[in-house]
Coordinates of C-alpha atoms in Angstrom, one line a residue:
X264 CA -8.7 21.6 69.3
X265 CA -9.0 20.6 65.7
X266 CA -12.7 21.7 65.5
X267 CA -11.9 25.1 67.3
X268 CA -9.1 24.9 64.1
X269 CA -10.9 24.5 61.7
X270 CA -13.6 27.0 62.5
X271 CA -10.5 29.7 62.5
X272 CA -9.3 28.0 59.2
X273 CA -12.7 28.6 57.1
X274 CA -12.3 32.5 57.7
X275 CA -8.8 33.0 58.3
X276 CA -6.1 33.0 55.6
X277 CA -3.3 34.2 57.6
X278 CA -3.9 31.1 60.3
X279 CA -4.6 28.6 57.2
X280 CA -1.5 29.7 55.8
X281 CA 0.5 28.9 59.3
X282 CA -1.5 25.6 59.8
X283 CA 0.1 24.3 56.5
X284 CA 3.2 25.3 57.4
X285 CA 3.6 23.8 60.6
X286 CA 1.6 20.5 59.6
X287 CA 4.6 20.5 56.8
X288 CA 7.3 20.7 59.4
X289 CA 5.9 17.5 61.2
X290 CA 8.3 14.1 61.6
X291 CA 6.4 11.6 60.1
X292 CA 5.1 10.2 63.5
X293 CA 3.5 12.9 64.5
X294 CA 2.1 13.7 60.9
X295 CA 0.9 10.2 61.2
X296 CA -0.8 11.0 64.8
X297 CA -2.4 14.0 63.5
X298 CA -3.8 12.6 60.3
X299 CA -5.4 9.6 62.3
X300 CA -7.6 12.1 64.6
X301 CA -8.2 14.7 62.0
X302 CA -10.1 11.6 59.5
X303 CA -11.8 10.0 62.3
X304 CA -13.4 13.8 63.7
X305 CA -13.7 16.3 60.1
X306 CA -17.0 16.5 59.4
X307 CA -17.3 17.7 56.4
X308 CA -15.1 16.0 54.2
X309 CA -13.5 19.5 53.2
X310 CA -12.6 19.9 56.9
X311 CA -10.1 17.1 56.5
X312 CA -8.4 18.8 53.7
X313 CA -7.9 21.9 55.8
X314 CA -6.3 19.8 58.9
X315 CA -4.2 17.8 56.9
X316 CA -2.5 21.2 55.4
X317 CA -4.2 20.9 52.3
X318 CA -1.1 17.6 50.9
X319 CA 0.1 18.8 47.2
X320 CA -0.6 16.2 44.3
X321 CA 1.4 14.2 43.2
X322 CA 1.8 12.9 46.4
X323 CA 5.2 12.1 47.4
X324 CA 6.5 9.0 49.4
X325 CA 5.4 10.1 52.7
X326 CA 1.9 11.3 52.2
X327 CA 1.2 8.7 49.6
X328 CA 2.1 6.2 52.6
X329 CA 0.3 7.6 55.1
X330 CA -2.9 8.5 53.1
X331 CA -2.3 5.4 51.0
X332 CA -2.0 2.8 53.1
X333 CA -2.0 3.3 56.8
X334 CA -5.0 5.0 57.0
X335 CA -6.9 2.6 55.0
X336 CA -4.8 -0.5 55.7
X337 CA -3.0 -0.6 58.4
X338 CA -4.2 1.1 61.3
X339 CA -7.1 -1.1 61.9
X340 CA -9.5 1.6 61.6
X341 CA -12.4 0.7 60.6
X342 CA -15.1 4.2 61.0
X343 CA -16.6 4.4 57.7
X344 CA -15.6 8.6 58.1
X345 CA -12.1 7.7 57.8
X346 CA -12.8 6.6 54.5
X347 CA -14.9 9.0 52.9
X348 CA -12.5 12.0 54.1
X349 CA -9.8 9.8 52.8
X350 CA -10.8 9.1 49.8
X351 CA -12.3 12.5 49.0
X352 CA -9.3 14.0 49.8
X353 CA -7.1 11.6 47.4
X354 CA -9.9 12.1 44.7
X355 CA -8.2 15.7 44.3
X356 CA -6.3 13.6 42.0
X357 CA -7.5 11.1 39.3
X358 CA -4.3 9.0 39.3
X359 CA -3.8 8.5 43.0
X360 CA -7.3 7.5 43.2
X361 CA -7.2 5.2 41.2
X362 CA -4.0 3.4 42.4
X363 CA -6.3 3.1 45.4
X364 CA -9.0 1.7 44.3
X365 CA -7.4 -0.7 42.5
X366 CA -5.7 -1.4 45.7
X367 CA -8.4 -1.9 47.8
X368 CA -10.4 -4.6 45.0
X369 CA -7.3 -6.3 45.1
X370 CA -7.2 -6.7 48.9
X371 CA -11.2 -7.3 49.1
X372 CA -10.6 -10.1 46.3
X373 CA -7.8 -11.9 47.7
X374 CA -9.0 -15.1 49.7
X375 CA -6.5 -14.7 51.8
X376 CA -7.2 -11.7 53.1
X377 CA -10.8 -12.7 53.4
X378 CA -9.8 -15.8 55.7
X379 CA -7.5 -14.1 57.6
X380 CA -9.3 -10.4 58.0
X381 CA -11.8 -9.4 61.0
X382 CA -15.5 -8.8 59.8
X383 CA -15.2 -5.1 61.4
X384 CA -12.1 -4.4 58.9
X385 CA -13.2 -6.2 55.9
X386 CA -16.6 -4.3 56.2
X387 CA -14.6 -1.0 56.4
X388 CA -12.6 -2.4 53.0
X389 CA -15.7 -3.0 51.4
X390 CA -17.9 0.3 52.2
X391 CA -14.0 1.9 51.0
X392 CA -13.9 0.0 47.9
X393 CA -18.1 1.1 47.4
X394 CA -16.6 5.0 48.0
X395 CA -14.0 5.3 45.7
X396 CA -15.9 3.6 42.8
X397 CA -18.4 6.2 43.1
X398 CA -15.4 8.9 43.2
X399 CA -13.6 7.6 40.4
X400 CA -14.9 9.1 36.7
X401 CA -16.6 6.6 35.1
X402 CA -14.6 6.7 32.1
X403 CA -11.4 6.4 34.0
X404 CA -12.9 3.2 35.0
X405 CA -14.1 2.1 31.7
X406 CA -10.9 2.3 30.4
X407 CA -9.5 -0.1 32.8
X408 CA -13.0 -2.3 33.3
X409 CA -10.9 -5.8 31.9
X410 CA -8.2 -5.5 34.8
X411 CA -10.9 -4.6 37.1
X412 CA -13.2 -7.2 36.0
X413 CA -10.6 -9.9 36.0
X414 CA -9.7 -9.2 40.0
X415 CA -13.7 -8.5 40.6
X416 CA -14.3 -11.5 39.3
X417 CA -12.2 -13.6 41.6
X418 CA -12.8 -11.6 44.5
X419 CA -16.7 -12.2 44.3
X420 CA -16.0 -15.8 43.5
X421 CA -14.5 -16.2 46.9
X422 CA -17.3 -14.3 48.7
X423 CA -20.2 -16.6 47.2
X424 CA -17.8 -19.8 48.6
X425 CA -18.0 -17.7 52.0
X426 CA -20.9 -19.8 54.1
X427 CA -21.2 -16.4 56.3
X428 CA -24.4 -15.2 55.1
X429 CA -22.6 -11.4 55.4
X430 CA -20.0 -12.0 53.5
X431 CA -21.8 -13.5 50.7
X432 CA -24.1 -10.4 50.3
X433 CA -20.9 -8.1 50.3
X434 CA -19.6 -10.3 47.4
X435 CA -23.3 -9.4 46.0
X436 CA -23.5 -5.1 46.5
X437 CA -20.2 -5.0 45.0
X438 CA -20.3 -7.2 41.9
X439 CA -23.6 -4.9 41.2
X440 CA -22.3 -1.6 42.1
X441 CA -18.7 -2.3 40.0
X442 CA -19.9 -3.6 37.1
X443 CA -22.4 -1.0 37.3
X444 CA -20.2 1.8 36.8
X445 CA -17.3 -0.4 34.5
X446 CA -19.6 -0.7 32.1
X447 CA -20.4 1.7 29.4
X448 CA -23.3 0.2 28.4
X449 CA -25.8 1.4 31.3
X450 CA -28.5 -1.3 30.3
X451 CA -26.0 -4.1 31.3
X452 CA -26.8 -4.5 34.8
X453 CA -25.7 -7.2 37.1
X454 CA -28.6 -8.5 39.5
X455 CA -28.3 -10.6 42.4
X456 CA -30.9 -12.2 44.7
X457 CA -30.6 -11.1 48.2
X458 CA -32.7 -8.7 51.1
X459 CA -32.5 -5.8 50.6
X460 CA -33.2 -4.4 54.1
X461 CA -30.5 -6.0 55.3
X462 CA -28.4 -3.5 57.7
X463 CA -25.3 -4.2 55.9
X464 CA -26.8 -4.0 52.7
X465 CA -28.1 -0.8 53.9
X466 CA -25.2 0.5 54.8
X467 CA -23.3 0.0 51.7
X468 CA -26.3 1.4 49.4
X469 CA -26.3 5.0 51.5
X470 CA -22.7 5.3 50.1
X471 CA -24.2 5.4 46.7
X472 CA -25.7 8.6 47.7
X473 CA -24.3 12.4 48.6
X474 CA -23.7 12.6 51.8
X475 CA -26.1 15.8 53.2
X476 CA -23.0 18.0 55.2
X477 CA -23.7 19.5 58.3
X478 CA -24.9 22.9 58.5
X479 CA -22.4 25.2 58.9
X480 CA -19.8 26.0 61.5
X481 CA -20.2 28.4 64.4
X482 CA -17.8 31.1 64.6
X483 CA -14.0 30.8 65.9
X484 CA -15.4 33.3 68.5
X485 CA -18.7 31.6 69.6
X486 CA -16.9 28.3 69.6
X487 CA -14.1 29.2 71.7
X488 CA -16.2 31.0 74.0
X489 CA -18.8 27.8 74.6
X490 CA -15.6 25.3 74.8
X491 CA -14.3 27.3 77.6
X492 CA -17.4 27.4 79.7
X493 CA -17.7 23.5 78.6
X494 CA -14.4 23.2 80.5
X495 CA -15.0 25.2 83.6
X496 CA -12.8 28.0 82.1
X497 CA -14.6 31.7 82.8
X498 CA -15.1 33.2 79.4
X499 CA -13.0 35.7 78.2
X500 CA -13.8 39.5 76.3
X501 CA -13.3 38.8 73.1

């Protein structure tokens, strides 16, 4: 249902306005359930703002944990759309973004985490961490480029120990792209030696870019009426 939703939300005031209040009445379980599926189906990233009953900034304990950290951390997920409707959402507001993407260098630098994290989720920390430094205003991040480059530092320092191949080109795209946007001098650039048509390398450098949103959403109407058929329902006069 949350595409059928979200098609009514885009038009609709009246059902946005009740869609907000009743995700706000959720216990935190079910808040929890409902933000999981709403970031791994919104496409686009605005869609995710509607679902999740457009969250007022600053957050407060709840949504900060849920947005925060189990989302990005603990859940497991690892679908690069979780993070960019994630992220975009929490870029909404300068502060909580970046609390988070200080967060997520510190976890991607620590070498236990490295060790002890599956390739699937680090990947999914890494493509995060690539996101939200291209969110972030780069003067937000100049002003705090020692503390970042202090943890970046360490962090690649442990990826280039890694003998995985894959990890050591991760290390790589992310000294580049952080340093890149830490420092205010833009003809101080950080240059490693790598392949470049590497999937994973790839990956990472199609973050860099704006993502090209779908075109745009069918009617509530026309919607319905096709998921009905789709489900052996006989269409209604609407």
């Amino acid at each position: 249902l949350l595409e059928l939703l979200d098609s009514l939300m885009q038009t609709n005031f009246i059902a946005r306005r009740i869609w907000t209040a009743l995700v706000r009445s959720l216990d935190d379980r079910s808040l929890e359930q409902l933000l999981v599926q709403a970031c791994q189906r919104a496409r686009p990233t605005e869609a995710f703002h509607r679902l999740s009953g457009y969250p007022t900034f600053p957050l407060d304990d709840r949504w900060r944990r849920l947005l925060c950290s189990k989302l990005l951390f603990l859940r497991g997920l690892t679908d690069v759309r979780v993070g960019r409707n994630v992220l975009t959402l929490l870029a909404h507001d300068t502060e909580t973004l970046l609390k988070v993407t200080l967060d997520l260098l510190s976890v991607w630098s620590e070498k236990n985490a490295l060790l002890l994290t599956s390739p699937e989720q680090h990947t999914f920390i890494t493509q995060c961490l690539i996101m939200a430094l291209q969110l972030m205003p780069q003067d937000v991040l100049i002003q705090r480029r020692i503390d970042l480059h202090l943890v970046l530092k360490e962090g690649v320092g442990h990826h280039l120990e890694s003998p995985q191949l894959s990890v050591r080109v991760l290390g790589m795209v992310v000294a580049e792209v952080c340093t890149s946007r830490i420092q205010s001098d833009a003809s101080v650039s950080l240059k490693f030696n790598y392949d470049p048509s590497q999937p994973c390398v790839q990956q990472l450098q199609n973050l860099l870019e704006p993502e090209v949103e779908d075109q745009e959403m069918e009617d509530f109407e026309t919607l319905l009426v096709k998921m009905l058929q789709q489900n052996g329902c006989r269409p209604i006069d609407l």
